[in-house]
Amino acid sequence: MLSTKTIMDIETIRKDFPILQRKVHGKPLVYFDNAATSQKPKQVIEAIEFYYKNYNANIHRSIHQLGEEATAKYEEAHQKVADFINADSYQNIIFTKNTTESLNLAAYSLTSNLKKGDEIVISQMEHHSNLVPWQQLAKQRGLKLKFIEIDEDGNLDKNSIEKNITKKTRIVSLTHVSNVLGTINPIEKITKIAHENNALMVVDGAQAAPHMPVDVKKLDADFYAFSGHKMLGPTGIGVLYGKKELLDEMQPFLYGGEMIREVTFGDTKFNDLPWKFEAGTMNIAEGIGLGAAMDYLGKVGMKHVQQRDKELTNYAMKRLKEVKEAKIYGPEERGAVISFNLNNIHPHDVAQVLDSEGVAIRAGHHCCMPLMSVLKVPATARASFYLYNTEKEVDVFINAIGKVKKVFGV
Ligand code: C6P
């Protein structure tokens, strides 16, 4: 049954996604692995194809028509991303490979000036991409890494936030939405606390930017990282937003061609923002593809995407709670992610039986091994939704769970 509440015409949207027409094991594909990567609309696929067929050239160096067209489109994509998150200008937008590279860039550059004993605060629910870089740099540079704890509901523990962020804190780095629990963290409030303590705020927006309106001015975070491939764009392109005064001060992460203004045998003057952080030949087609994804999401409207995600997630939560063997992790109020386990059936077995019914979910530790230890499980099954999913697909998913129970005799 299609929701009558939503303003989006889901059937029209679905027609833009060629892959949704395919079958898996003879069954219509139900793609519920959107937190891993989203599917791509034909508008994005065609923008990439059009670039390669019509104006493929390197950017920022070739003084010919093709080079100028490619440069203009690539730069325009930065502006589209800036508009999408309400940044001041394209100068705040650095293209990277993915969220992981964005967070590494932030971590390397921001920790270079810290001194022994300075503190970095993250949380127990961080993805490895927002944990391992800080952990390794803390070890190398003698910094202290602290973790905000989560409460029983899967929210950040309020007392633990207050206890951990202190005058010794130099950097706070938190996920906006958890890829396991679906928790939506109060970034605006925590940014305020970080700034009151003179600490910088870095946000991992990998699971937020695709699903809700993000306003970097309102959040007031200093850095905001996300991936194109989770928001209808191609793989190989990610974003690091940063406040201009901080990016101006920061040392580049990668050195080489294109990030320079002038080089002598003795020294180098760096390029303007954001190119100072984009060394070498970048993922041009992917950047242009991300621009097309911004256009698509902009047309649908992120408020509508958020509302639709909420409707569908609420419906899936309601249906999954009817399965008495299902244990659901995370709070009631959540993003478009539901992690669960079925009695003690291994989540890989759950995913495999669902796959045989055409339903694609993810099972495993979701790159959050420390969080799994807090939840006291080795792994979970996880269904995650996006704007093209339907209630009817949720029903197929629930029926397929019935098959899992039958196969494993629970
Ligand atoms: N999570 C998932 O299935 P990359 O791989 O760099 O595009 O994104 C990393 C990343 C960082 N933070 C969060 C909160 C994420 O969810 C992810 C990616 C995928 O949950 C792949 S592990």
Coordinates of C-alpha atoms and ligand atoms in Angstrom, one line a residue:
M1 CA 0.0 0.0 0.0
L2 CA 1.4 3.4 -0.9
S3 CA 1.2 6.0 1.7
T4 CA -1.3 8.8 1.1
K5 CA 0.5 11.1 3.4
T6 CA 3.6 11.6 1.3
I7 CA 3.8 14.4 -1.2
M8 CA 6.3 12.4 -3.3
D9 CA 5.1 10.3 -6.2
I10 CA 7.1 7.2 -5.4
E11 CA 6.1 5.4 -8.6
T12 CA 7.4 8.3 -10.7
I13 CA 10.6 8.3 -8.7
R14 CA 11.1 4.6 -9.0
K15 CA 11.0 4.9 -12.8
D16 CA 14.1 7.0 -12.7
F17 CA 16.1 4.1 -11.1
P18 CA 16.8 1.5 -13.8
I19 CA 18.1 -1.1 -11.4
L20 CA 14.8 -1.3 -9.5
Q21 CA 13.4 -3.1 -12.6
R22 CA 15.7 -6.1 -12.2
K23 CA 15.0 -9.4 -10.5
V24 CA 17.1 -11.3 -8.0
H25 CA 16.8 -15.1 -7.8
G26 CA 13.6 -14.6 -10.0
K27 CA 12.0 -12.2 -7.5
P28 CA 11.6 -8.4 -7.8
L29 CA 14.6 -6.7 -6.2
V30 CA 13.8 -5.1 -2.8
Y31 CA 16.8 -2.9 -2.1
F32 CA 17.1 -2.3 1.6
D33 CA 20.9 -1.7 1.8
N34 CA 20.8 2.0 1.2
A35 CA 23.0 2.9 4.2
A36 CA 25.8 1.0 2.5
T37 CA 25.2 2.7 -0.9
S38 CA 22.2 4.1 -2.6
Q39 CA 21.0 3.3 -6.2
K40 CA 21.5 5.9 -8.9
P41 CA 18.8 7.6 -11.0
K42 CA 19.2 7.8 -14.8
Q43 CA 19.8 11.6 -14.5
V44 CA 23.1 10.8 -12.7
I45 CA 24.1 8.0 -14.9
E46 CA 23.4 10.1 -18.0
A47 CA 25.3 13.1 -16.7
I48 CA 28.4 10.9 -16.4
E49 CA 27.9 9.3 -19.8
F50 CA 27.3 12.8 -21.3
Y51 CA 30.6 14.0 -19.8
Y52 CA 32.6 11.1 -21.3
K53 CA 30.9 11.3 -24.7
N54 CA 31.0 15.1 -25.1
Y55 CA 33.5 17.0 -23.0
N56 CA 35.9 14.6 -21.4
A57 CA 39.1 16.6 -20.5
N58 CA 41.3 17.4 -17.6
I59 CA 40.3 20.4 -15.4
H60 CA 42.1 23.5 -14.4
R61 CA 44.9 23.1 -16.9
S62 CA 43.8 22.6 -20.5
I63 CA 43.3 25.8 -22.5
H64 CA 40.8 24.3 -24.9
Q65 CA 37.1 24.2 -25.2
L66 CA 36.7 20.7 -23.7
G67 CA 38.9 21.6 -20.8
E68 CA 36.9 24.7 -20.1
E69 CA 33.6 22.9 -20.3
A70 CA 34.8 20.2 -17.9
T71 CA 36.3 22.8 -15.5
A72 CA 33.1 24.8 -15.5
K73 CA 30.9 21.7 -14.7
Y74 CA 33.3 20.4 -12.1
E75 CA 33.4 23.8 -10.3
E76 CA 29.6 24.2 -10.7
A77 CA 29.2 20.8 -8.8
H78 CA 31.1 22.4 -5.8
Q79 CA 28.6 25.3 -5.9
K80 CA 25.6 22.8 -6.0
V81 CA 27.0 21.0 -2.9
A82 CA 27.5 24.3 -1.2
D83 CA 23.9 25.3 -1.9
F84 CA 22.7 21.9 -0.8
I85 CA 24.1 22.3 2.7
N86 CA 23.7 26.1 2.9
A87 CA 27.5 26.8 2.9
D88 CA 28.6 30.3 2.0
S89 CA 30.5 29.4 -1.1
Y90 CA 32.1 26.6 -3.2
Q91 CA 35.3 27.6 -1.4
N92 CA 34.0 25.8 1.7
I93 CA 33.6 22.5 -0.3
I94 CA 36.5 20.1 -0.8
F95 CA 35.9 17.1 -3.0
T96 CA 37.5 13.9 -1.7
K97 CA 37.0 10.2 -2.4
N98 CA 34.4 9.5 0.3
T99 CA 33.5 10.3 3.9
T100 CA 36.5 8.2 5.1
E101 CA 39.0 10.4 3.2
S102 CA 37.2 13.6 4.3
L103 CA 37.6 12.5 8.0
N104 CA 41.2 11.5 7.5
L105 CA 41.9 14.9 5.9
A106 CA 40.3 16.6 8.9
A107 CA 42.1 14.4 11.4
Y108 CA 45.6 14.7 9.9
S109 CA 45.4 18.4 9.4
L110 CA 43.7 19.3 12.7
T111 CA 45.9 17.1 15.0
S112 CA 49.2 18.4 13.5
N113 CA 49.3 21.4 15.9
L114 CA 48.1 19.5 19.0
K115 CA 50.4 18.9 21.9
K116 CA 50.8 15.9 24.1
G117 CA 47.9 15.3 26.5
D118 CA 45.4 17.3 24.4
E119 CA 42.1 15.5 24.2
I120 CA 39.8 14.4 21.4
V121 CA 36.3 13.3 22.1
I122 CA 34.3 10.9 19.9
S123 CA 31.5 8.4 20.9
Q124 CA 30.9 4.7 21.3
M125 CA 28.7 4.7 18.2
E126 CA 31.2 5.9 15.7
H127 CA 31.9 4.2 12.4
H128 CA 35.5 3.0 12.0
S129 CA 36.0 6.0 9.6
N130 CA 35.5 8.3 12.5
L131 CA 37.3 6.3 15.1
V132 CA 40.4 4.7 13.6
P133 CA 42.0 7.9 12.2
W134 CA 41.6 9.7 15.6
Q135 CA 42.8 6.6 17.5
Q136 CA 45.9 6.1 15.4
L137 CA 46.8 9.8 15.3
A138 CA 46.3 10.0 19.1
K139 CA 48.7 7.1 19.5
Q140 CA 51.3 8.7 17.2
R141 CA 51.0 12.2 18.8
G142 CA 50.5 11.3 22.4
L143 CA 46.9 12.7 22.5
K144 CA 44.1 11.3 24.6
L145 CA 41.0 9.9 22.9
K146 CA 37.8 9.9 25.0
F147 CA 34.4 8.2 24.2
I148 CA 31.0 9.6 25.0
E149 CA 28.9 6.6 26.1
I150 CA 25.5 5.6 24.8
D151 CA 22.6 4.9 27.1
E152 CA 20.2 1.9 27.0
D153 CA 18.1 3.4 24.2
G154 CA 21.1 4.0 22.0
N155 CA 21.2 7.7 22.5
L156 CA 24.3 9.6 23.5
D157 CA 24.3 9.7 27.3
K158 CA 23.8 13.4 28.4
N159 CA 26.0 13.1 31.5
S160 CA 28.7 11.5 29.4
I161 CA 28.6 14.4 27.0
E162 CA 29.1 16.9 29.8
K163 CA 31.7 14.8 31.5
N164 CA 33.9 14.2 28.5
I165 CA 33.9 17.6 26.7
T166 CA 36.0 19.9 28.9
K167 CA 38.6 22.7 28.6
K168 CA 41.2 20.0 27.7
T169 CA 39.2 19.0 24.6
R170 CA 40.6 20.3 21.4
I171 CA 38.4 18.4 18.9
V172 CA 35.0 16.7 19.1
S173 CA 34.1 14.4 16.2
L174 CA 30.7 12.8 16.1
T175 CA 28.4 11.1 13.7
H176 CA 25.2 13.0 12.9
V177 CA 23.2 9.8 12.4
S178 CA 24.3 6.3 13.5
N179 CA 24.6 3.7 10.6
V180 CA 23.7 1.0 13.1
L181 CA 21.3 2.4 15.7
G182 CA 19.7 5.1 13.5
T183 CA 20.2 7.6 16.4
I184 CA 20.0 11.2 15.3
N185 CA 22.5 13.1 17.4
P186 CA 21.8 16.7 18.7
I187 CA 24.7 18.1 16.7
E188 CA 23.7 21.8 17.2
K189 CA 23.6 21.4 21.0
I190 CA 26.9 19.5 21.2
T191 CA 28.6 22.0 18.8
K192 CA 27.7 24.7 21.3
I193 CA 29.2 22.7 24.2
A194 CA 32.4 22.1 22.1
H195 CA 32.7 25.8 21.2
E196 CA 32.1 26.9 24.8
N197 CA 35.2 24.8 25.6
N198 CA 37.2 26.2 22.7
A199 CA 37.1 22.9 20.9
L200 CA 36.5 22.3 17.2
M201 CA 33.5 20.3 16.0
V202 CA 33.8 17.7 13.2
V203 CA 30.7 15.9 12.0
D204 CA 30.4 12.6 10.2
G205 CA 27.3 13.3 8.0
A206 CA 27.5 10.1 5.9
Q207 CA 24.1 8.9 7.1
A208 CA 22.5 12.3 7.6
A209 CA 23.2 14.4 4.4
P210 CA 21.4 11.8 2.2
H211 CA 18.3 11.8 4.4
M212 CA 17.6 15.2 5.9
P213 CA 18.0 18.9 5.2
V214 CA 21.5 19.8 6.4
D215 CA 22.2 23.5 7.2
V216 CA 25.9 23.9 8.1
K217 CA 25.3 27.5 9.2
K218 CA 22.6 26.4 11.7
L219 CA 24.6 23.5 13.0
D220 CA 27.6 25.8 13.3
A221 CA 29.9 22.7 13.0
D222 CA 33.5 23.5 11.8
F223 CA 33.7 20.5 9.5
Y224 CA 31.0 18.3 7.9
A225 CA 31.9 15.1 6.0
F226 CA 29.8 13.0 3.7
S227 CA 29.8 10.6 0.7
G228 CA 28.2 11.1 -2.8
H229 CA 27.5 7.4 -3.3
K230 CA 25.0 7.2 -0.4
M231 CA 23.0 10.1 -1.8
L232 CA 22.3 9.0 -5.4
G233 CA 25.7 10.0 -6.6
P234 CA 28.5 7.8 -8.0
T235 CA 31.2 6.1 -5.9
G236 CA 34.6 7.8 -5.7
I237 CA 33.4 11.2 -4.7
G238 CA 33.0 12.6 -1.2
V239 CA 32.8 16.0 0.5
L240 CA 34.5 17.8 3.3
Y241 CA 32.8 21.1 4.2
G242 CA 34.9 23.4 6.4
K243 CA 34.7 27.0 7.7
K244 CA 36.8 29.2 5.4
E245 CA 39.0 30.7 8.2
L246 CA 39.9 27.2 9.4
L247 CA 40.6 25.9 5.9
D248 CA 42.7 28.9 5.1
E249 CA 44.9 28.1 8.1
M250 CA 45.1 24.4 7.6
Q251 CA 48.0 22.7 5.9
P252 CA 47.1 20.6 2.9
F253 CA 46.8 16.8 3.4
L254 CA 48.1 15.8 -0.1
Y255 CA 50.8 17.7 -2.0
G256 CA 51.5 17.7 -5.7
G257 CA 50.0 19.0 -9.0
E258 CA 47.0 21.4 -9.1
M259 CA 47.1 22.3 -5.4
I260 CA 49.8 24.9 -6.0
R261 CA 50.0 28.5 -7.1
E262 CA 53.8 28.7 -7.5
V263 CA 56.6 26.2 -7.0
T264 CA 60.4 26.9 -6.8
F265 CA 63.1 24.4 -5.9
G266 CA 63.0 25.8 -2.4
D267 CA 59.3 26.4 -1.6
T268 CA 55.7 26.3 -2.7
K269 CA 52.8 28.7 -2.5
F270 CA 49.5 26.9 -2.3
N271 CA 46.4 27.4 -4.5
D272 CA 43.2 29.1 -3.4
L273 CA 40.4 27.2 -1.6
P274 CA 39.1 24.6 -2.2
W275 CA 41.7 23.6 -4.8
K276 CA 44.5 23.7 -2.2
F277 CA 43.1 20.5 -0.9
E278 CA 42.4 18.8 -4.2
A279 CA 45.8 17.5 -5.4
G280 CA 46.3 15.7 -8.7
T281 CA 43.7 14.8 -11.3
M282 CA 40.5 14.5 -9.4
N283 CA 37.4 12.3 -10.0
I284 CA 36.0 14.7 -12.5
A285 CA 33.1 12.5 -13.9
E286 CA 32.1 11.6 -10.4
G287 CA 32.1 15.2 -9.2
I288 CA 29.9 16.1 -12.1
G289 CA 27.7 13.1 -11.3
L290 CA 27.4 14.3 -7.7
G291 CA 26.3 17.7 -9.1
A292 CA 23.5 15.8 -10.9
A293 CA 22.5 14.0 -7.7
M294 CA 22.3 17.4 -5.9
D295 CA 19.9 18.6 -8.7
Y296 CA 17.8 15.4 -8.3
L297 CA 17.5 15.6 -4.5
G298 CA 17.0 19.4 -4.7
K299 CA 14.1 18.9 -7.0
V300 CA 12.4 16.3 -4.8
G301 CA 13.2 18.5 -1.7
M302 CA 15.1 17.2 1.3
K303 CA 12.1 17.9 3.6
H304 CA 10.1 15.5 1.5
V305 CA 12.9 12.9 1.5
Q306 CA 13.0 13.2 5.3
Q307 CA 9.3 12.9 5.7
R308 CA 9.1 9.9 3.4
D309 CA 12.0 8.2 5.2
K310 CA 10.2 8.7 8.5
E311 CA 6.9 7.3 7.2
L312 CA 8.5 4.2 5.8
T313 CA 10.8 3.6 8.8
N314 CA 7.9 4.0 11.2
Y315 CA 5.9 1.4 9.1
A316 CA 8.9 -1.0 9.0
M317 CA 9.4 -0.6 12.8
K318 CA 5.7 -1.3 13.4
R319 CA 5.8 -4.4 11.2
L320 CA 9.1 -5.7 12.6
K321 CA 7.8 -5.3 16.2
E322 CA 5.0 -7.7 15.3
V323 CA 7.7 -10.4 14.9
K324 CA 8.2 -11.4 18.5
E325 CA 11.6 -13.1 17.9
A326 CA 13.0 -9.8 16.6
K327 CA 15.2 -7.7 18.8
I328 CA 15.6 -4.1 17.5
Y329 CA 18.6 -1.9 18.4
G330 CA 18.5 1.8 18.8
P331 CA 16.0 4.5 19.8
E332 CA 12.3 4.9 18.7
E333 CA 13.0 8.3 17.0
R334 CA 15.6 7.4 14.3
G335 CA 16.9 7.8 10.8
A336 CA 16.1 5.3 8.0
V337 CA 18.0 2.4 9.5
I338 CA 16.8 -0.6 11.5
S339 CA 19.3 -3.1 13.0
F340 CA 17.9 -6.2 14.4
N341 CA 18.6 -9.8 15.3
L342 CA 16.2 -12.8 15.2
N343 CA 16.6 -15.0 18.3
N344 CA 20.1 -16.4 17.9
I345 CA 20.0 -16.9 14.2
H346 CA 23.3 -15.5 12.8
P347 CA 22.6 -12.3 10.9
H348 CA 24.5 -13.6 7.8
D349 CA 22.0 -16.5 7.7
V350 CA 19.1 -14.0 8.0
A351 CA 20.5 -12.0 5.1
Q352 CA 21.1 -15.0 3.0
V353 CA 17.5 -16.3 3.3
L354 CA 16.2 -12.7 2.6
D355 CA 18.4 -12.5 -0.5
S356 CA 16.8 -15.7 -1.8
E357 CA 13.5 -13.8 -1.6
G358 CA 15.0 -10.8 -3.5
V359 CA 15.5 -8.7 -0.4
A360 CA 19.0 -7.1 -0.1
I361 CA 19.9 -6.1 3.5
R362 CA 23.3 -5.9 5.2
A363 CA 24.5 -8.2 8.0
G364 CA 27.7 -7.9 10.0
H365 CA 29.4 -5.3 12.3
H366 CA 28.7 -2.5 9.8
C367 CA 32.3 -1.1 10.4
C368 CA 31.3 -0.5 14.1
M369 CA 33.1 -3.3 15.9
P370 CA 33.5 -1.3 19.2
L371 CA 29.8 -0.5 19.2
M372 CA 29.0 -4.2 18.7
S373 CA 30.9 -4.9 21.9
V374 CA 28.8 -2.3 23.7
L375 CA 25.6 -4.0 22.3
K376 CA 27.1 -7.4 23.3
V377 CA 26.5 -8.9 19.9
P378 CA 29.0 -9.9 17.2
A379 CA 26.8 -8.6 14.4
T380 CA 23.3 -7.5 13.4
A381 CA 21.1 -7.7 10.4
R382 CA 20.2 -4.2 9.1
A383 CA 17.5 -2.9 6.7
S384 CA 18.0 0.7 5.5
F385 CA 15.6 2.7 3.3
Y386 CA 15.6 5.5 0.8
L387 CA 13.1 7.6 -1.2
Y388 CA 12.3 4.9 -3.8
N389 CA 11.3 2.2 -1.2
T390 CA 7.7 1.4 -0.6
E391 CA 5.5 -0.1 2.2
K392 CA 4.7 -3.0 -0.2
E393 CA 8.5 -3.8 -0.2
V394 CA 8.4 -3.7 3.7
D395 CA 5.6 -6.3 3.5
V396 CA 7.8 -8.5 1.2
F397 CA 10.7 -8.1 3.8
I398 CA 8.4 -9.1 6.7
N399 CA 7.1 -12.2 4.7
A400 CA 10.7 -13.1 3.9
I401 CA 11.5 -12.9 7.7
G402 CA 8.7 -15.5 8.1
K403 CA 10.7 -17.7 5.7
V404 CA 13.8 -17.3 7.8
K405 CA 11.9 -18.4 10.9
K406 CA 10.6 -21.4 9.0
V407 CA 14.0 -22.4 7.7
F408 CA 15.6 -22.2 11.2
G409 CA 12.6 -23.6 13.0
V410 CA 11.9 -20.7 15.4
Ligands
C6P1 N1 28.8 3.1 6.2 C1 27.4 1.1 6.0 O1 27.0 0.1 5.4 P1 32.6 5.7 3.0 O2 32.8 4.2 3.0 O3 33.8 6.5 3.2 O4 31.7 6.2 1.9 O5 31.7 6.0 4.3 C2 32.1 5.7 5.6 C3 31.1 5.9 6.7 C4 31.3 6.8 7.6 N2 30.4 7.1 8.6 C5 29.3 6.5 8.6 C6 28.3 6.9 9.7 C7 29.0 5.5 7.7 O6 27.8 4.9 7.7 C8 29.9 5.2 6.7 C9 29.6 4.1 5.7 C10 28.4 2.0 5.3 O7 27.0 1.4 7.1 C11 29.5 1.2 4.7 S1 30.5 0.5 6.0

